[in-house]
């Protein structure tokens, strides 16, 4: 697409010539490549809408600008190259494009991967006069997550009493038997708040990794319900979180008037009994207690290394 000045995003050409639908589309793509959210919005007519598989249906005005800025935050070098464009008549422009970018910023609350992506797609742009009435984009929504090394899981939100979500684990590689578990449950009020709390949790776990007695952490999200379970060597170890850092900051934000989250529960649990950690002998196929002093199976073969308790 050809270059256009920022001012051309808000009005027709200065020489009085009416812009063609193709020129309006060119102006729109140029605004994307300049990373100019205001110019993108100004390309649309009043009430004009944008839709694609990631953004959802019929974004307008500030929502379009926010979507664009979110993409640029995740991919600061984002660019679009037009592979082909055609005027289909009656103000409809069909354009095939290739998006490229490097994930050096956070996306969906996740840390940047540093990987580059290449995504092919198509836009159908309905033009009225010198403004856009609608943009409908099509692309394979699995391509970007796959190229970033992210999992794409398709599952129901709920069926009857069962609900599904996502989980994450962080391990310290310690084989120590846990002496305590700290459990936190948070009820968020919105999808945006879930992302905000998830980022605070990620930062907290990074700070916990070098802490005394830390063994491992599991975080789970089901709808707006968020649960973390942290394994420690001693019931005293979780007290380190009260001394400062992201965890203390997050708790302060929760207890402010109209603060973060709808409900919260924190607790420390001491296990009554933790059973033996069994491993399967590779020689005879029988299960054996990994804590045996001589680390050998009854058949005489050496036992494999056990998994971590948490």
Tab-separated table of C-alpha atoms in Angstrom:
chain	number	residue	atom	x	y	z
A	1	UNK	CA	0.000	0.000	0.000
A	2	UNK	CA	1.206	3.502	-0.761
A	3	UNK	CA	2.181	6.057	1.870
A	4	UNK	CA	-0.259	8.715	3.044
A	5	UNK	CA	0.043	11.658	5.438
A	6	UNK	CA	-1.532	11.547	8.902
A	7	UNK	CA	-3.998	14.274	7.903
A	8	UNK	CA	-5.280	12.225	4.975
A	9	UNK	CA	-6.708	9.762	7.486
A	10	UNK	CA	-9.324	12.337	8.504
A	11	UNK	CA	-10.387	13.887	5.181
A	12	UNK	CA	-10.418	13.564	1.408
A	13	UNK	CA	-7.584	14.663	-0.812
A	14	UNK	CA	-6.688	18.394	-0.665
A	15	UNK	CA	-6.996	18.777	-4.433
A	16	UNK	CA	-10.740	18.171	-4.181
A	17	UNK	CA	-10.664	14.817	-5.947
A	18	UNK	CA	-12.943	12.244	-4.338
A	19	UNK	CA	-10.992	9.306	-2.965
A	20	UNK	CA	-11.642	5.946	-4.555
A	21	UNK	CA	-12.516	2.939	-2.363
A	22	UNK	CA	-9.024	1.567	-3.057
A	23	UNK	CA	-7.407	4.805	-1.858
A	24	UNK	CA	-9.493	4.708	1.316
A	25	UNK	CA	-8.299	1.138	1.939
A	26	UNK	CA	-4.699	2.180	1.267
A	27	UNK	CA	-5.036	4.985	3.806
A	28	UNK	CA	-6.368	2.501	6.356
A	29	UNK	CA	-3.494	0.015	5.903
A	30	UNK	CA	-0.971	2.831	5.992
A	31	UNK	CA	-2.329	3.900	9.389
A	32	UNK	CA	-1.749	0.348	10.675
A	33	UNK	CA	1.842	0.354	9.425
A	34	UNK	CA	2.458	3.775	11.019
A	35	UNK	CA	1.055	2.339	14.261
A	36	UNK	CA	-1.329	5.302	14.459
A	37	UNK	CA	-4.420	4.212	16.377
A	38	UNK	CA	-6.155	7.594	15.991
A	39	UNK	CA	-5.709	7.492	12.217
A	40	UNK	CA	-7.095	3.949	12.078
A	41	UNK	CA	-10.229	5.043	13.953
A	42	UNK	CA	-10.532	8.173	11.793
A	43	UNK	CA	-10.612	5.944	8.703
A	44	UNK	CA	-14.001	4.613	9.805
A	45	UNK	CA	-17.383	6.246	9.322
A	46	UNK	CA	-19.448	7.010	12.408
A	47	UNK	CA	-20.613	3.648	13.731
A	48	UNK	CA	-18.134	1.805	11.501
A	49	UNK	CA	-17.178	-1.659	12.736
A	50	UNK	CA	-14.150	-3.947	12.799
A	51	UNK	CA	-14.304	-7.756	13.217
A	52	UNK	CA	-11.761	-10.578	13.126
A	53	UNK	CA	-11.307	-13.987	14.845
A	54	UNK	CA	-9.202	-12.519	17.671
A	55	UNK	CA	-10.883	-9.154	18.197
A	56	UNK	CA	-14.428	-10.475	18.096
A	57	UNK	CA	-17.436	-8.917	16.405
A	58	UNK	CA	-18.175	-5.304	15.543
A	59	UNK	CA	-15.623	-3.264	17.502
A	60	UNK	CA	-16.149	0.479	17.205
A	61	UNK	CA	-14.173	3.656	17.930
A	62	UNK	CA	-12.017	3.398	21.052
A	63	UNK	CA	-12.359	-0.416	21.089
A	64	UNK	CA	-10.682	-0.568	17.669
A	65	UNK	CA	-7.871	1.674	18.917
A	66	UNK	CA	-7.415	-0.450	22.059
A	67	UNK	CA	-7.228	-3.646	19.971
A	68	UNK	CA	-4.552	-2.116	17.727
A	69	UNK	CA	-2.507	-0.868	20.681
A	70	UNK	CA	-2.708	-4.310	22.282
A	71	UNK	CA	-1.220	-5.879	19.156
A	72	UNK	CA	1.552	-3.284	19.002
A	73	UNK	CA	2.342	-3.825	22.704
A	74	UNK	CA	2.839	-7.549	22.043
A	75	UNK	CA	4.536	-7.029	18.643
A	76	UNK	CA	6.178	-3.568	18.612
A	77	UNK	CA	7.536	-4.124	15.082
A	78	UNK	CA	4.181	-5.296	13.668
A	79	UNK	CA	3.742	-4.679	9.928
A	80	UNK	CA	1.377	-5.607	7.128
A	81	UNK	CA	2.379	-6.262	3.519
A	82	UNK	CA	-0.425	-6.358	0.968
A	83	UNK	CA	-0.192	-9.430	-1.247
A	84	UNK	CA	-3.111	-8.416	-3.460
A	85	UNK	CA	-6.042	-6.018	-3.445
A	86	UNK	CA	-9.091	-5.774	-5.688
A	87	UNK	CA	-12.033	-3.421	-6.051
A	88	UNK	CA	-15.043	-5.733	-6.191
A	89	UNK	CA	-17.482	-2.957	-6.956
A	90	UNK	CA	-20.099	-1.190	-4.839
A	91	UNK	CA	-17.328	0.060	-2.523
A	92	UNK	CA	-16.091	-3.400	-1.482
A	93	UNK	CA	-12.318	-3.922	-1.353
A	94	UNK	CA	-10.871	-7.393	-0.838
A	95	UNK	CA	-7.237	-7.447	0.262
A	96	UNK	CA	-4.893	-10.321	1.029
A	97	UNK	CA	-2.127	-9.449	3.468
A	98	UNK	CA	0.798	-10.921	5.364
A	99	UNK	CA	1.373	-9.796	8.951
A	100	UNK	CA	4.852	-10.050	10.480
A	101	UNK	CA	6.081	-9.224	13.951
A	102	UNK	CA	8.300	-10.241	16.859
A	103	UNK	CA	6.757	-10.998	20.238
A	104	UNK	CA	8.854	-8.810	22.522
A	105	UNK	CA	5.953	-7.614	24.689
A	106	UNK	CA	3.342	-9.250	26.896
A	107	UNK	CA	0.348	-10.878	25.217
A	108	UNK	CA	-2.681	-12.136	27.163
A	109	UNK	CA	-0.742	-11.604	30.360
A	110	UNK	CA	2.041	-13.956	29.246
A	111	UNK	CA	5.740	-13.044	29.181
A	112	UNK	CA	7.181	-12.332	25.709
A	113	UNK	CA	8.551	-15.317	23.819
A	114	UNK	CA	10.993	-13.407	21.596
A	115	UNK	CA	9.729	-15.419	18.619
A	116	UNK	CA	8.707	-14.020	15.242
A	117	UNK	CA	5.402	-14.726	13.528
A	118	UNK	CA	4.160	-14.629	9.951
A	119	UNK	CA	0.397	-14.694	9.454
A	120	UNK	CA	-1.518	-14.649	6.170
A	121	UNK	CA	-5.038	-13.281	6.124
A	122	UNK	CA	-7.638	-11.310	4.184
A	123	UNK	CA	-9.766	-8.240	4.860
A	124	UNK	CA	-13.042	-7.334	3.212
A	125	UNK	CA	-13.420	-3.568	3.526
A	126	UNK	CA	-16.762	-1.898	2.813
A	127	UNK	CA	-16.245	1.750	1.889
A	128	UNK	CA	-18.832	4.542	1.867
A	129	UNK	CA	-17.602	7.840	0.436
A	130	UNK	CA	-14.175	8.482	1.940
A	131	UNK	CA	-14.741	6.392	5.071
A	132	UNK	CA	-14.932	2.728	5.972
A	133	UNK	CA	-18.278	1.282	6.992
A	134	UNK	CA	-16.885	-2.118	8.019
A	135	UNK	CA	-13.779	-4.280	8.017
A	136	UNK	CA	-14.153	-8.028	8.339
A	137	UNK	CA	-10.873	-9.909	8.694
A	138	UNK	CA	-10.244	-13.622	8.226
A	139	UNK	CA	-7.209	-15.664	9.298
A	140	UNK	CA	-6.311	-18.940	10.998
A	141	UNK	CA	-6.374	-18.068	14.707
A	142	UNK	CA	-4.134	-21.043	15.568
A	143	UNK	CA	-1.162	-19.826	13.526
A	144	UNK	CA	0.158	-17.142	15.900
A	145	UNK	CA	-0.094	-19.260	19.107
A	146	UNK	CA	1.528	-22.214	17.300
A	147	UNK	CA	4.423	-20.070	16.062
A	148	UNK	CA	4.900	-18.633	19.562
A	149	UNK	CA	5.037	-22.126	21.064
A	150	UNK	CA	1.733	-21.658	22.923
A	151	UNK	CA	-0.857	-24.364	23.501
A	152	UNK	CA	-4.277	-24.107	21.890
A	153	UNK	CA	-6.807	-26.161	23.837
A	154	UNK	CA	-10.450	-26.555	22.818
A	155	UNK	CA	-12.682	-27.579	25.708
A	156	UNK	CA	-16.121	-26.718	27.083
A	157	UNK	CA	-16.495	-23.992	29.707
A	158	UNK	CA	-18.850	-26.170	31.727
A	159	UNK	CA	-21.087	-29.225	31.522
A	160	UNK	CA	-23.437	-29.801	34.428
A	161	UNK	CA	-21.478	-29.565	37.704
A	162	UNK	CA	-18.115	-29.724	35.885
A	163	UNK	CA	-16.147	-26.644	34.804
A	164	UNK	CA	-12.915	-26.442	32.797
A	165	UNK	CA	-10.075	-23.967	32.790
A	166	UNK	CA	-6.297	-23.686	32.539
A	167	UNK	CA	-3.390	-24.444	34.861
A	168	UNK	CA	0.303	-23.608	35.192
A	169	UNK	CA	3.073	-25.145	37.286
A	170	UNK	CA	6.496	-23.933	38.405
A	171	UNK	CA	8.954	-26.300	40.099
A	172	UNK	CA	12.191	-25.633	41.953
A	173	UNK	CA	13.578	-29.131	41.122
A	174	UNK	CA	13.707	-29.933	44.851
A	175	UNK	CA	12.765	-33.497	45.813
A	176	UNK	CA	11.920	-32.367	49.367
A	177	UNK	CA	8.726	-33.672	50.983
A	178	UNK	CA	6.401	-30.676	51.544
A	179	UNK	CA	5.869	-29.555	55.118
A	180	UNK	CA	3.140	-27.027	54.293
A	181	UNK	CA	0.941	-25.728	51.471
A	182	UNK	CA	-0.199	-22.128	51.100
A	183	UNK	CA	-3.507	-21.902	49.206
A	184	UNK	CA	-5.022	-18.706	47.836
A	185	UNK	CA	-8.397	-18.374	46.086
A	186	UNK	CA	-9.444	-15.175	44.305
A	187	UNK	CA	-12.724	-14.410	42.563
A	188	UNK	CA	-12.183	-11.828	39.811
A	189	UNK	CA	-14.949	-9.592	38.481
A	190	UNK	CA	-14.077	-9.590	34.791
A	191	UNK	CA	-11.831	-11.130	32.137
A	192	UNK	CA	-9.592	-8.039	32.305
A	193	UNK	CA	-9.219	-8.468	36.059
A	194	UNK	CA	-8.312	-12.136	35.564
A	195	UNK	CA	-5.449	-11.049	33.308
A	196	UNK	CA	-4.317	-8.429	35.822
A	197	UNK	CA	-4.307	-10.913	38.710
A	198	UNK	CA	-2.565	-13.524	36.564
A	199	UNK	CA	0.272	-11.107	35.832
A	200	UNK	CA	0.635	-10.297	39.534
A	201	UNK	CA	0.740	-14.042	40.274
A	202	UNK	CA	3.433	-14.583	37.650
A	203	UNK	CA	5.595	-11.836	39.167
A	204	UNK	CA	5.036	-13.257	42.653
A	205	UNK	CA	6.172	-16.736	41.584
A	206	UNK	CA	9.338	-15.296	40.049
A	207	UNK	CA	10.077	-13.691	43.417
A	208	UNK	CA	9.286	-16.943	45.298
A	209	UNK	CA	11.713	-19.107	43.331
A	210	UNK	CA	14.823	-18.132	45.362
A	211	UNK	CA	12.958	-17.989	48.694
A	212	UNK	CA	13.917	-20.305	51.524
A	213	UNK	CA	11.817	-23.467	51.580
A	214	UNK	CA	10.037	-22.936	48.248
A	215	UNK	CA	9.332	-26.276	46.508
A	216	UNK	CA	6.766	-25.665	43.788
A	217	UNK	CA	3.669	-23.765	42.691
A	218	UNK	CA	0.503	-24.560	40.775
A	219	UNK	CA	-1.946	-21.917	39.506
A	220	UNK	CA	-5.418	-22.685	38.156
A	221	UNK	CA	-8.057	-20.515	36.451
A	222	UNK	CA	-11.649	-21.630	35.899
A	223	UNK	CA	-13.822	-18.808	34.648
A	224	UNK	CA	-13.244	-15.930	37.063
A	225	UNK	CA	-12.160	-18.231	39.913
A	226	UNK	CA	-8.378	-18.312	40.432
A	227	UNK	CA	-6.552	-20.723	42.756
A	228	UNK	CA	-2.878	-21.080	43.653
A	229	UNK	CA	-1.272	-23.887	45.676
A	230	UNK	CA	2.350	-23.455	46.797
A	231	UNK	CA	4.392	-26.225	48.429
A	232	UNK	CA	6.894	-25.231	51.137
A	233	UNK	CA	9.326	-27.115	53.343
A	234	UNK	CA	7.960	-25.503	56.524
A	235	UNK	CA	4.768	-23.697	57.647
A	236	UNK	CA	6.962	-20.696	58.492
A	237	UNK	CA	8.250	-20.264	54.931
A	238	UNK	CA	5.113	-18.528	53.494
A	239	UNK	CA	5.601	-15.673	55.976
A	240	UNK	CA	8.335	-14.377	53.662
A	241	UNK	CA	5.575	-13.169	51.328
A	242	UNK	CA	4.342	-10.713	53.963
A	243	UNK	CA	7.637	-8.808	54.087
A	244	UNK	CA	7.239	-7.047	50.753
A	245	UNK	CA	7.366	-7.565	47.002
A	246	UNK	CA	4.587	-8.184	44.493
A	247	UNK	CA	2.507	-10.413	46.799
A	248	UNK	CA	2.241	-7.708	49.460
A	249	UNK	CA	1.473	-5.100	46.777
A	250	UNK	CA	-1.306	-7.316	45.377
A	251	UNK	CA	-2.843	-7.816	48.832
A	252	UNK	CA	-2.798	-4.046	49.406
A	253	UNK	CA	-4.661	-3.531	46.132
A	254	UNK	CA	-7.249	-6.159	47.076
A	255	UNK	CA	-8.127	-4.462	50.373
A	256	UNK	CA	-8.436	-0.942	48.984
A	257	UNK	CA	-12.026	0.355	48.595
A	258	UNK	CA	-13.252	-0.841	45.195
A	259	UNK	CA	-9.920	-2.633	44.833
A	260	UNK	CA	-8.841	-5.738	42.981
A	261	UNK	CA	-11.121	-8.795	42.979
A	262	UNK	CA	-14.560	-9.687	44.314
A	263	UNK	CA	-13.538	-12.201	47.003
A	264	UNK	CA	-10.342	-13.643	48.508
A	265	UNK	CA	-9.234	-16.482	50.777
A	266	UNK	CA	-5.679	-17.212	51.941
A	267	UNK	CA	-4.561	-20.130	54.075
A	268	UNK	CA	-1.652	-22.355	55.104
A	269	UNK	CA	-2.239	-26.116	55.307
A	270	UNK	CA	-0.044	-28.647	57.120
A	271	UNK	CA	-0.284	-32.185	55.677
A	272	UNK	CA	-1.439	-34.886	58.085
A	273	UNK	CA	0.173	-37.648	56.034
A	274	UNK	CA	2.173	-37.835	52.809
A	275	UNK	CA	2.460	-41.377	51.521
A	276	UNK	CA	5.446	-43.075	49.934
A	277	UNK	CA	6.660	-41.896	46.547
A	278	UNK	CA	6.517	-45.005	44.387
A	279	UNK	CA	8.491	-45.622	41.190
A	280	UNK	CA	8.281	-48.456	38.696
A	281	UNK	CA	11.336	-50.662	38.360
A	282	UNK	CA	12.524	-50.674	34.767
A	283	UNK	CA	13.842	-54.220	35.109
A	284	UNK	CA	10.921	-56.177	36.601
A	285	UNK	CA	8.077	-53.693	36.140
A	286	UNK	CA	6.994	-53.699	39.802
A	287	UNK	CA	6.375	-50.553	41.866
A	288	UNK	CA	8.876	-49.882	44.653
A	289	UNK	CA	9.254	-47.287	47.405
A	290	UNK	CA	11.764	-44.714	46.128
A	291	UNK	CA	12.863	-43.940	49.699
A	292	UNK	CA	14.507	-47.361	50.187
A	293	UNK	CA	17.927	-46.858	51.702
A	294	UNK	CA	19.793	-48.905	49.107
A	295	UNK	CA	17.751	-47.430	46.181
A	296	UNK	CA	17.302	-50.893	44.669
A	297	UNK	CA	14.235	-52.916	43.783
A	298	UNK	CA	13.561	-56.318	45.373
A	299	UNK	CA	14.744	-57.794	42.075
A	300	UNK	CA	18.165	-56.221	42.632
A	301	UNK	CA	17.939	-53.565	39.904
A	302	UNK	CA	18.653	-49.894	40.630
A	303	UNK	CA	15.501	-47.793	40.916
A	304	UNK	CA	14.927	-44.816	38.621
A	305	UNK	CA	14.981	-41.274	39.975
A	306	UNK	CA	11.627	-40.376	41.574
A	307	UNK	CA	9.546	-37.430	40.507
A	308	UNK	CA	9.344	-34.373	42.752
A	309	UNK	CA	6.605	-34.439	45.381
A	310	UNK	CA	5.241	-31.128	43.998
